[in-house]
Amino acid sequence: MQLIFFFLMILTHTYADYPALKAILSEKGLRDVSQMMAVWIQSKLKSTEIPEFRHRVDIGIGTVDCVISNMHVGQCSMSGPSLEFVKGTGVLVEVSQLSLAITGSWATQFGIIHDGGSFDLTVYNIKIKTLLELGDDAGRLSITTIFCSDDVGGVHIQFHGGASFFFQPFVSHFSGQISEIIHMKICPAIQQAISELEMNLQEIPVNIPVDQYIYLSILLTSSPAVTNRSFELDIKGEFYSNSSPSEPPFFASTFDIQYAENYMLSLAASEFLVNSAAYAYLSSEVLQINIKDNMIPKNFPIHLNTSQFGVLIPQLRTLYPNMEMQMLLYASKTPLFSFSSGAIDVHVPAASKFSVVKPDGKLVPLFRLDMDASFSGTALIEHKHLTGAFKMKNLRLTLGSSEIGDFKTAGLEQMLVIAVNMFLLPKINDYLKTGFLLPKLQSFSLINSTLLIKNGFVVIFTDVEDSWIVSMKTKVQTSPNDHFIGGHLHA
């Protein structure tokens, strides 16, 4: 039994459980999130449908039935919200001095007498406080409400039109009830919103398709780590082949990052993430290409025909004079990336199978060359693009097998080194100079980003901009001529 427990512990605490992706939200990020939330709350409030309110007022000589309807939020003013990390739990959200200016219609009935008009309703000094717990539900981020409290400072109503001058003195009879109704609806509405958010989180797929060949697993490897100053997510970050998903013959290693306080987010990826992608592509059998001579540029120093190769491999001219050749180039093992301080190293084990093309189109195998190449480069972020540049460190060419007898590969190796340095790398570096646009998720984009290469991982420090929030800011802001004074909206 002790052996069984020992092996169970090993199986459930393997290196693969180490995250290959980390995301840390800083206090600055939380402050910026609160600003986004303020705009979002105001936009939501202004689009909220408010149900009609019915009340009966006793005026001494009878009762008046009153209906308030067609209500909508015209203006809103708020302080905050303020968000604060709570160590080991989640986030404390506080909204203070939230005030709403609501317009609508009123109608009354006193016996056979009907009347109506418009009104201005101000709900002022609403305070909300709620604690949200962030957790892990089967590898997905979860969010629940631990507690919620609220308070409504007061309600002011001004009637217009009809016999409003007569009913205005009786406002105090039902303004308190309106305040109580609002108070009773705030926390349930918040809990409902959090429940809907939790449902949306659980519906987010944990396997993200990349293309037709591979997908990325974004399961959480542990519960979120919440400190007094940050919120960290540890994410599996492993790529798999769609056709033959399997674990690679290498492991994820632990790594730690120090978040930057002057950036909203710190995003880090280990070598394992990139290497698992290379392994997934290798497993999908896509890291190979069949090269024909018409695919090679005319100014390339090497062409696929026995006349040119015959200079270095004399038996080719004898066995297959002046014939076209083909080459199957493929990764013989997983290309591996390694990160060190400021540099990216890439080791590429590859092989190429050469064949001669007979007049009837049939292929005759000739030989296989094994190549072991290594490259080094750098990467940085410029103008929202991930750019880079690489150079060759080493390239060795050996004869793997041959159907035409042994031959020396030194000349071929020298020609290949020249071809890579003069033609292949310049094209790759021209492409990398333009780079890749940083990813955008719906309306969110990364801005003010910087990239650092550390030992074993790369980290991006960045801010986040929501284009929807930016566009909404001008729409939800109170007009310069509209302001709340003493709980009333003045223009």
mmCIF file of C-alpha atoms in Angstrom, residues 2-269:
data_model
loop_
_atom_site.group_PDB
_atom_site.id
_atom_site.type_symbol
_atom_site.label_atom_id
_atom_site.label_comp_id
_atom_site.label_asym_id
_atom_site.label_seq_id
_atom_site.Cartn_x
_atom_site.Cartn_y
_atom_site.Cartn_z
ATOM 1 C CA GLN A 2 2.872 2.383 0.736
ATOM 2 C CA LEU A 3 4.284 1.697 -2.737
ATOM 3 C CA ILE A 4 0.873 2.322 -4.303
ATOM 4 C CA PHE A 5 0.516 5.665 -2.507
ATOM 5 C CA PHE A 6 4.066 6.561 -3.522
ATOM 6 C CA PHE A 7 3.412 5.936 -7.210
ATOM 7 C CA LEU A 8 0.059 7.733 -7.048
ATOM 8 C CA MET A 9 1.842 10.794 -5.659
ATOM 9 C CA ILE A 10 4.367 10.630 -8.494
ATOM 10 C CA LEU A 11 1.637 10.333 -11.122
ATOM 11 C CA THR A 12 -0.316 13.284 -9.763
ATOM 12 C CA HIS A 13 2.709 15.526 -9.253
ATOM 13 C CA THR A 14 4.617 15.069 -12.499
ATOM 14 C CA TYR A 15 6.662 17.747 -14.195
ATOM 15 C CA ALA A 16 3.820 18.195 -16.685
ATOM 16 C CA ASP A 17 1.824 19.770 -13.839
ATOM 17 C CA TYR A 18 4.192 22.732 -13.844
ATOM 18 C CA PRO A 19 2.593 25.628 -15.723
ATOM 19 C CA ALA A 20 4.106 26.733 -19.011
ATOM 20 C CA LEU A 21 2.101 29.974 -18.946
ATOM 21 C CA LYS A 22 1.735 32.515 -16.144
ATOM 22 C CA ALA A 23 -0.409 35.639 -16.014
ATOM 23 C CA ILE A 24 -0.132 38.149 -13.167
ATOM 24 C CA LEU A 25 -2.439 41.129 -12.651
ATOM 25 C CA SER A 26 -0.786 43.912 -10.636
ATOM 26 C CA GLU A 27 -2.303 46.618 -8.426
ATOM 27 C CA LYS A 28 -1.967 49.002 -11.372
ATOM 28 C CA GLY A 29 -3.897 46.504 -13.451
ATOM 29 C CA LEU A 30 -6.570 46.332 -10.777
ATOM 30 C CA ARG A 31 -6.815 50.140 -10.732
ATOM 31 C CA ASP A 32 -7.157 50.223 -14.499
ATOM 32 C CA VAL A 33 -9.750 47.451 -14.309
ATOM 33 C CA SER A 34 -11.702 49.598 -11.833
ATOM 34 C CA GLN A 35 -11.678 52.488 -14.328
ATOM 35 C CA MET A 36 -12.920 50.156 -17.049
ATOM 36 C CA MET A 37 -15.542 48.848 -14.643
ATOM 37 C CA ALA A 38 -16.722 52.402 -13.879
ATOM 38 C CA VAL A 39 -17.346 53.054 -17.573
ATOM 39 C CA TRP A 40 -18.971 49.638 -17.980
ATOM 40 C CA ILE A 41 -21.258 50.142 -14.950
ATOM 41 C CA GLN A 42 -22.387 53.565 -16.146
ATOM 42 C CA SER A 43 -23.066 52.286 -19.654
ATOM 43 C CA LYS A 44 -25.038 49.348 -18.263
ATOM 44 C CA LEU A 45 -27.033 51.587 -15.923
ATOM 45 C CA LYS A 46 -27.978 53.904 -18.758
ATOM 46 C CA SER A 47 -29.310 50.959 -20.762
ATOM 47 C CA THR A 48 -31.113 49.310 -17.837
ATOM 48 C CA GLU A 49 -34.868 48.891 -18.089
ATOM 49 C CA ILE A 50 -36.595 49.915 -14.850
ATOM 50 C CA PRO A 51 -39.969 48.290 -14.096
ATOM 51 C CA GLU A 52 -42.927 50.500 -13.319
ATOM 52 C CA PHE A 53 -43.745 51.333 -9.709
ATOM 53 C CA ARG A 54 -47.247 51.411 -8.240
ATOM 54 C CA HIS A 55 -48.231 52.978 -4.931
ATOM 55 C CA ARG A 56 -51.381 54.050 -3.077
ATOM 56 C CA VAL A 57 -51.308 57.342 -1.125
ATOM 57 C CA ASP A 58 -53.819 58.225 1.592
ATOM 58 C CA ILE A 59 -54.654 61.955 1.339
ATOM 59 C CA GLY A 60 -57.190 62.048 4.178
ATOM 60 C CA ILE A 61 -60.268 62.224 2.013
ATOM 61 C CA GLY A 62 -59.454 59.044 0.189
ATOM 62 C CA THR A 63 -56.617 57.230 -1.555
ATOM 63 C CA VAL A 64 -54.805 58.083 -4.757
ATOM 64 C CA ASP A 65 -53.451 55.289 -6.980
ATOM 65 C CA CYS A 66 -50.109 56.338 -8.463
ATOM 66 C CA VAL A 67 -48.178 54.646 -11.272
ATOM 67 C CA ILE A 68 -44.609 55.595 -12.206
ATOM 68 C CA SER A 69 -43.516 54.171 -15.575
ATOM 69 C CA ASN A 70 -41.353 54.690 -18.699
ATOM 70 C CA MET A 71 -38.323 55.140 -16.484
ATOM 71 C CA HIS A 72 -34.795 55.333 -17.824
ATOM 72 C CA VAL A 73 -31.461 56.510 -16.451
ATOM 73 C CA GLY A 74 -30.540 59.842 -18.004
ATOM 74 C CA GLN A 75 -27.390 60.566 -16.001
ATOM 75 C CA CYS A 76 -25.226 58.813 -13.447
ATOM 76 C CA SER A 77 -22.393 59.885 -11.224
ATOM 77 C CA MET A 78 -20.136 57.677 -9.123
ATOM 78 C CA SER A 79 -16.971 57.593 -7.098
ATOM 79 C CA GLY A 80 -14.928 54.514 -7.903
ATOM 80 C CA PRO A 81 -15.446 51.681 -7.927
ATOM 81 C CA SER A 82 -12.411 50.736 -5.872
ATOM 82 C CA LEU A 83 -10.977 47.227 -6.178
ATOM 83 C CA GLU A 84 -8.615 45.702 -3.653
ATOM 84 C CA PHE A 85 -6.863 42.352 -3.528
ATOM 85 C CA VAL A 86 -7.703 40.231 -0.494
ATOM 86 C CA LYS A 87 -4.898 37.775 0.212
ATOM 87 C CA GLY A 88 -5.880 34.154 -0.230
ATOM 88 C CA THR A 89 -9.423 35.027 -1.289
ATOM 89 C CA GLY A 90 -10.024 37.324 -4.226
ATOM 90 C CA VAL A 91 -11.113 40.900 -4.793
ATOM 91 C CA LEU A 92 -13.053 43.359 -2.631
ATOM 92 C CA VAL A 93 -15.225 45.700 -4.717
ATOM 93 C CA GLU A 94 -16.590 48.951 -3.274
ATOM 94 C CA VAL A 95 -18.783 51.525 -4.988
ATOM 95 C CA SER A 96 -19.493 54.743 -3.121
ATOM 96 C CA GLN A 97 -21.585 57.797 -3.854
ATOM 97 C CA LEU A 98 -23.342 56.339 -6.847
ATOM 98 C CA SER A 99 -26.161 58.648 -7.898
ATOM 99 C CA LEU A 100 -28.726 58.191 -10.647
ATOM 100 C CA ALA A 101 -30.920 60.728 -12.387
ATOM 101 C CA ILE A 102 -34.022 59.001 -13.718
ATOM 102 C CA THR A 103 -36.797 60.447 -15.835
ATOM 103 C CA GLY A 104 -40.215 58.964 -16.503
ATOM 104 C CA SER A 105 -43.972 59.392 -16.537
ATOM 105 C CA TRP A 106 -46.486 59.489 -13.703
ATOM 106 C CA ALA A 107 -50.197 58.812 -13.725
ATOM 107 C CA THR A 108 -52.759 59.028 -10.909
ATOM 108 C CA GLN A 109 -56.339 58.033 -10.350
ATOM 109 C CA PHE A 110 -58.587 59.410 -7.623
ATOM 110 C CA GLY A 111 -62.041 58.025 -8.166
ATOM 111 C CA ILE A 112 -63.009 59.083 -11.660
ATOM 112 C CA ILE A 113 -60.281 61.733 -11.790
ATOM 113 C CA HIS A 114 -57.241 60.817 -13.899
ATOM 114 C CA ASP A 115 -54.091 62.888 -14.156
ATOM 115 C CA GLY A 116 -50.539 62.481 -15.353
ATOM 116 C CA GLY A 117 -47.257 64.113 -16.325
ATOM 117 C CA SER A 118 -43.506 63.611 -16.122
ATOM 118 C CA PHE A 119 -41.070 63.453 -13.241
ATOM 119 C CA ASP A 120 -37.386 63.604 -12.328
ATOM 120 C CA LEU A 121 -36.165 60.999 -9.836
ATOM 121 C CA THR A 122 -32.750 61.174 -8.209
ATOM 122 C CA VAL A 123 -31.368 58.238 -6.228
ATOM 123 C CA TYR A 124 -28.233 59.421 -4.471
ATOM 124 C CA ASN A 125 -25.352 58.163 -2.344
ATOM 125 C CA ILE A 126 -25.785 54.470 -3.166
ATOM 126 C CA LYS A 127 -23.011 52.440 -1.522
ATOM 127 C CA ILE A 128 -22.167 48.852 -2.526
ATOM 128 C CA LYS A 129 -19.586 46.498 -1.033
ATOM 129 C CA THR A 130 -18.990 42.922 -2.168
ATOM 130 C CA LEU A 131 -16.227 40.348 -1.769
ATOM 131 C CA LEU A 132 -15.551 38.029 -4.711
ATOM 132 C CA GLU A 133 -13.708 34.745 -4.296
ATOM 133 C CA LEU A 134 -11.491 33.568 -7.159
ATOM 134 C CA GLY A 135 -10.898 29.841 -7.389
ATOM 135 C CA ASP A 136 -10.308 26.808 -9.571
ATOM 136 C CA ASP A 137 -13.134 24.577 -10.799
ATOM 137 C CA ALA A 138 -11.765 21.554 -12.660
ATOM 138 C CA GLY A 139 -9.040 23.639 -14.287
ATOM 139 C CA ARG A 140 -11.260 26.638 -15.025
ATOM 140 C CA LEU A 141 -11.259 29.981 -13.253
ATOM 141 C CA SER A 142 -14.269 30.327 -10.959
ATOM 142 C CA ILE A 143 -15.758 33.388 -9.269
ATOM 143 C CA THR A 144 -18.308 33.457 -6.446
ATOM 144 C CA THR A 145 -19.834 36.096 -4.179
ATOM 145 C CA ILE A 146 -18.873 35.669 -0.518
ATOM 146 C CA PHE A 147 -20.872 38.606 0.782
ATOM 147 C CA CYS A 148 -22.646 41.718 -0.483
ATOM 148 C CA SER A 149 -23.954 44.787 1.324
ATOM 149 C CA ASP A 150 -25.502 48.008 0.076
ATOM 150 C CA ASP A 151 -27.073 51.235 1.294
ATOM 151 C CA VAL A 152 -29.217 53.866 -0.443
ATOM 152 C CA GLY A 153 -28.635 57.410 0.808
ATOM 153 C CA GLY A 154 -31.928 58.850 -0.328
ATOM 154 C CA VAL A 155 -34.471 59.471 -3.054
ATOM 155 C CA HIS A 156 -35.754 62.803 -4.375
ATOM 156 C CA ILE A 157 -38.732 63.121 -6.767
ATOM 157 C CA GLN A 158 -39.944 66.196 -8.613
ATOM 158 C CA PHE A 159 -43.276 65.936 -10.463
ATOM 159 C CA HIS A 160 -44.096 68.034 -13.547
ATOM 160 C CA GLY A 161 -47.370 68.646 -15.392
ATOM 161 C CA GLY A 162 -50.995 67.987 -14.432
ATOM 162 C CA ALA A 163 -51.824 68.453 -10.769
ATOM 163 C CA SER A 164 -48.256 67.738 -9.727
ATOM 164 C CA PHE A 165 -48.286 70.708 -7.341
ATOM 165 C CA PHE A 166 -51.006 68.895 -5.382
ATOM 166 C CA PHE A 167 -49.227 65.515 -5.157
ATOM 167 C CA GLN A 168 -45.694 66.848 -4.524
ATOM 168 C CA PRO A 169 -46.247 67.212 -0.728
ATOM 169 C CA PHE A 170 -47.112 63.507 -0.496
ATOM 170 C CA VAL A 171 -43.824 62.336 -2.045
ATOM 171 C CA SER A 172 -42.424 61.391 1.356
ATOM 172 C CA HIS A 173 -45.145 58.739 1.658
ATOM 173 C CA PHE A 174 -43.576 56.529 -1.009
ATOM 174 C CA SER A 175 -39.984 57.809 -1.554
ATOM 175 C CA GLY A 176 -38.918 55.669 1.397
ATOM 176 C CA GLN A 177 -40.516 52.636 -0.190
ATOM 177 C CA ILE A 178 -38.744 53.335 -3.499
ATOM 178 C CA SER A 179 -35.463 53.520 -1.579
ATOM 179 C CA GLU A 180 -36.208 50.186 0.115
ATOM 180 C CA ILE A 181 -37.125 48.516 -3.198
ATOM 181 C CA ILE A 182 -33.846 49.685 -4.761
ATOM 182 C CA HIS A 183 -31.944 48.499 -1.684
ATOM 183 C CA MET A 184 -33.548 45.043 -1.900
ATOM 184 C CA LYS A 185 -32.692 44.637 -5.586
ATOM 185 C CA ILE A 186 -29.005 45.702 -5.635
ATOM 186 C CA CYS A 187 -27.255 42.672 -4.048
ATOM 187 C CA PRO A 188 -29.465 40.052 -5.744
ATOM 188 C CA ALA A 189 -28.724 41.776 -9.068
ATOM 189 C CA ILE A 190 -24.984 41.675 -8.314
ATOM 190 C CA GLN A 191 -25.134 38.013 -7.328
ATOM 191 C CA GLN A 192 -27.079 37.238 -10.493
ATOM 192 C CA ALA A 193 -24.470 39.058 -12.590
ATOM 193 C CA ILE A 194 -21.637 37.131 -10.887
ATOM 194 C CA SER A 195 -23.502 33.848 -11.411
ATOM 195 C CA GLU A 196 -23.863 34.639 -15.114
ATOM 196 C CA LEU A 197 -20.165 35.516 -15.268
ATOM 197 C CA GLU A 198 -19.323 32.218 -13.565
ATOM 198 C CA MET A 199 -21.441 30.344 -16.121
ATOM 199 C CA ASN A 200 -19.616 32.121 -18.942
ATOM 200 C CA LEU A 201 -16.254 31.217 -17.399
ATOM 201 C CA GLN A 202 -17.245 27.559 -17.208
ATOM 202 C CA GLU A 203 -18.285 27.613 -20.865
ATOM 203 C CA ILE A 204 -14.908 28.913 -22.043
ATOM 204 C CA PRO A 205 -13.162 26.039 -23.871
ATOM 205 C CA VAL A 206 -9.958 24.825 -22.230
ATOM 206 C CA ASN A 207 -8.615 23.512 -25.541
ATOM 207 C CA ILE A 208 -8.066 26.375 -27.963
ATOM 208 C CA PRO A 209 -7.735 25.434 -31.665
ATOM 209 C CA VAL A 210 -4.651 26.983 -33.257
ATOM 210 C CA ASP A 211 -5.037 25.599 -36.768
ATOM 211 C CA GLN A 212 -6.070 22.347 -38.426
ATOM 212 C CA TYR A 213 -3.102 20.564 -36.891
ATOM 213 C CA ILE A 214 -2.703 21.549 -33.227
ATOM 214 C CA TYR A 215 -4.553 22.996 -30.229
ATOM 215 C CA LEU A 216 -3.494 24.647 -26.956
ATOM 216 C CA SER A 217 -4.559 23.479 -23.488
ATOM 217 C CA ILE A 218 -5.224 26.405 -21.113
ATOM 218 C CA LEU A 219 -6.341 24.429 -18.053
ATOM 219 C CA LEU A 220 -5.294 25.915 -14.728
ATOM 220 C CA THR A 221 -2.664 23.801 -12.977
ATOM 221 C CA SER A 222 -3.539 25.217 -9.545
ATOM 222 C CA SER A 223 -5.925 27.596 -7.821
ATOM 223 C CA PRO A 224 -5.309 31.314 -8.439
ATOM 224 C CA ALA A 225 -2.736 32.830 -6.099
ATOM 225 C CA VAL A 226 -4.024 36.067 -4.592
ATOM 226 C CA THR A 227 -1.703 38.264 -2.541
ATOM 227 C CA ASN A 228 -2.253 41.765 -1.203
ATOM 228 C CA ARG A 229 -0.627 43.167 -4.343
ATOM 229 C CA SER A 230 -1.271 40.743 -7.206
ATOM 230 C CA PHE A 231 -3.359 37.973 -8.722
ATOM 231 C CA GLU A 232 -1.582 35.100 -10.503
ATOM 232 C CA LEU A 233 -2.907 32.396 -12.804
ATOM 233 C CA ASP A 234 -0.820 29.292 -13.535
ATOM 234 C CA ILE A 235 -1.879 27.812 -16.873
ATOM 235 C CA LYS A 236 -0.881 24.467 -18.386
ATOM 236 C CA GLY A 237 0.080 26.000 -21.731
ATOM 237 C CA GLU A 238 0.742 22.795 -23.670
ATOM 238 C CA PHE A 239 0.128 22.208 -27.368
ATOM 239 C CA TYR A 240 -1.233 18.919 -28.681
ATOM 240 C CA SER A 241 -1.625 17.349 -32.095
ATOM 241 C CA ASN A 242 -5.219 17.062 -33.271
ATOM 242 C CA SER A 243 -4.546 13.751 -35.011
ATOM 243 C CA SER A 244 -2.337 12.076 -32.389
ATOM 244 C CA PRO A 245 -2.298 13.932 -29.051
ATOM 245 C CA SER A 246 0.472 12.699 -26.756
ATOM 246 C CA GLU A 247 2.910 13.955 -24.146
ATOM 247 C CA PRO A 248 6.319 15.060 -25.451
ATOM 248 C CA PRO A 249 9.540 13.305 -24.377
ATOM 249 C CA PHE A 250 10.555 16.355 -22.313
ATOM 250 C CA PHE A 251 9.089 18.007 -19.248
ATOM 251 C CA ALA A 252 7.920 21.407 -18.107
ATOM 252 C CA SER A 253 10.168 23.021 -15.516
ATOM 253 C CA THR A 254 9.165 25.350 -12.722
ATOM 254 C CA PHE A 255 9.845 29.059 -13.155
ATOM 255 C CA ASP A 256 8.945 32.194 -11.225
ATOM 256 C CA ILE A 257 8.523 35.741 -12.438
ATOM 257 C CA GLN A 258 8.531 39.084 -10.693
ATOM 258 C CA TYR A 259 5.680 41.203 -11.962
ATOM 259 C CA ALA A 260 6.289 44.834 -12.895
ATOM 260 C CA GLU A 261 4.278 47.244 -10.742
ATOM 261 C CA ASN A 262 4.162 49.893 -13.492
ATOM 262 C CA TYR A 263 2.403 47.510 -15.925
ATOM 263 C CA MET A 264 -1.086 46.041 -15.718
ATOM 264 C CA LEU A 265 -0.133 42.515 -16.745
ATOM 265 C CA SER A 266 2.888 40.255 -16.674
ATOM 266 C CA LEU A 267 2.627 37.350 -19.142
ATOM 267 C CA ALA A 268 5.292 34.650 -19.146
ATOM 268 C CA ALA A 269 5.831 31.544 -21.277
#
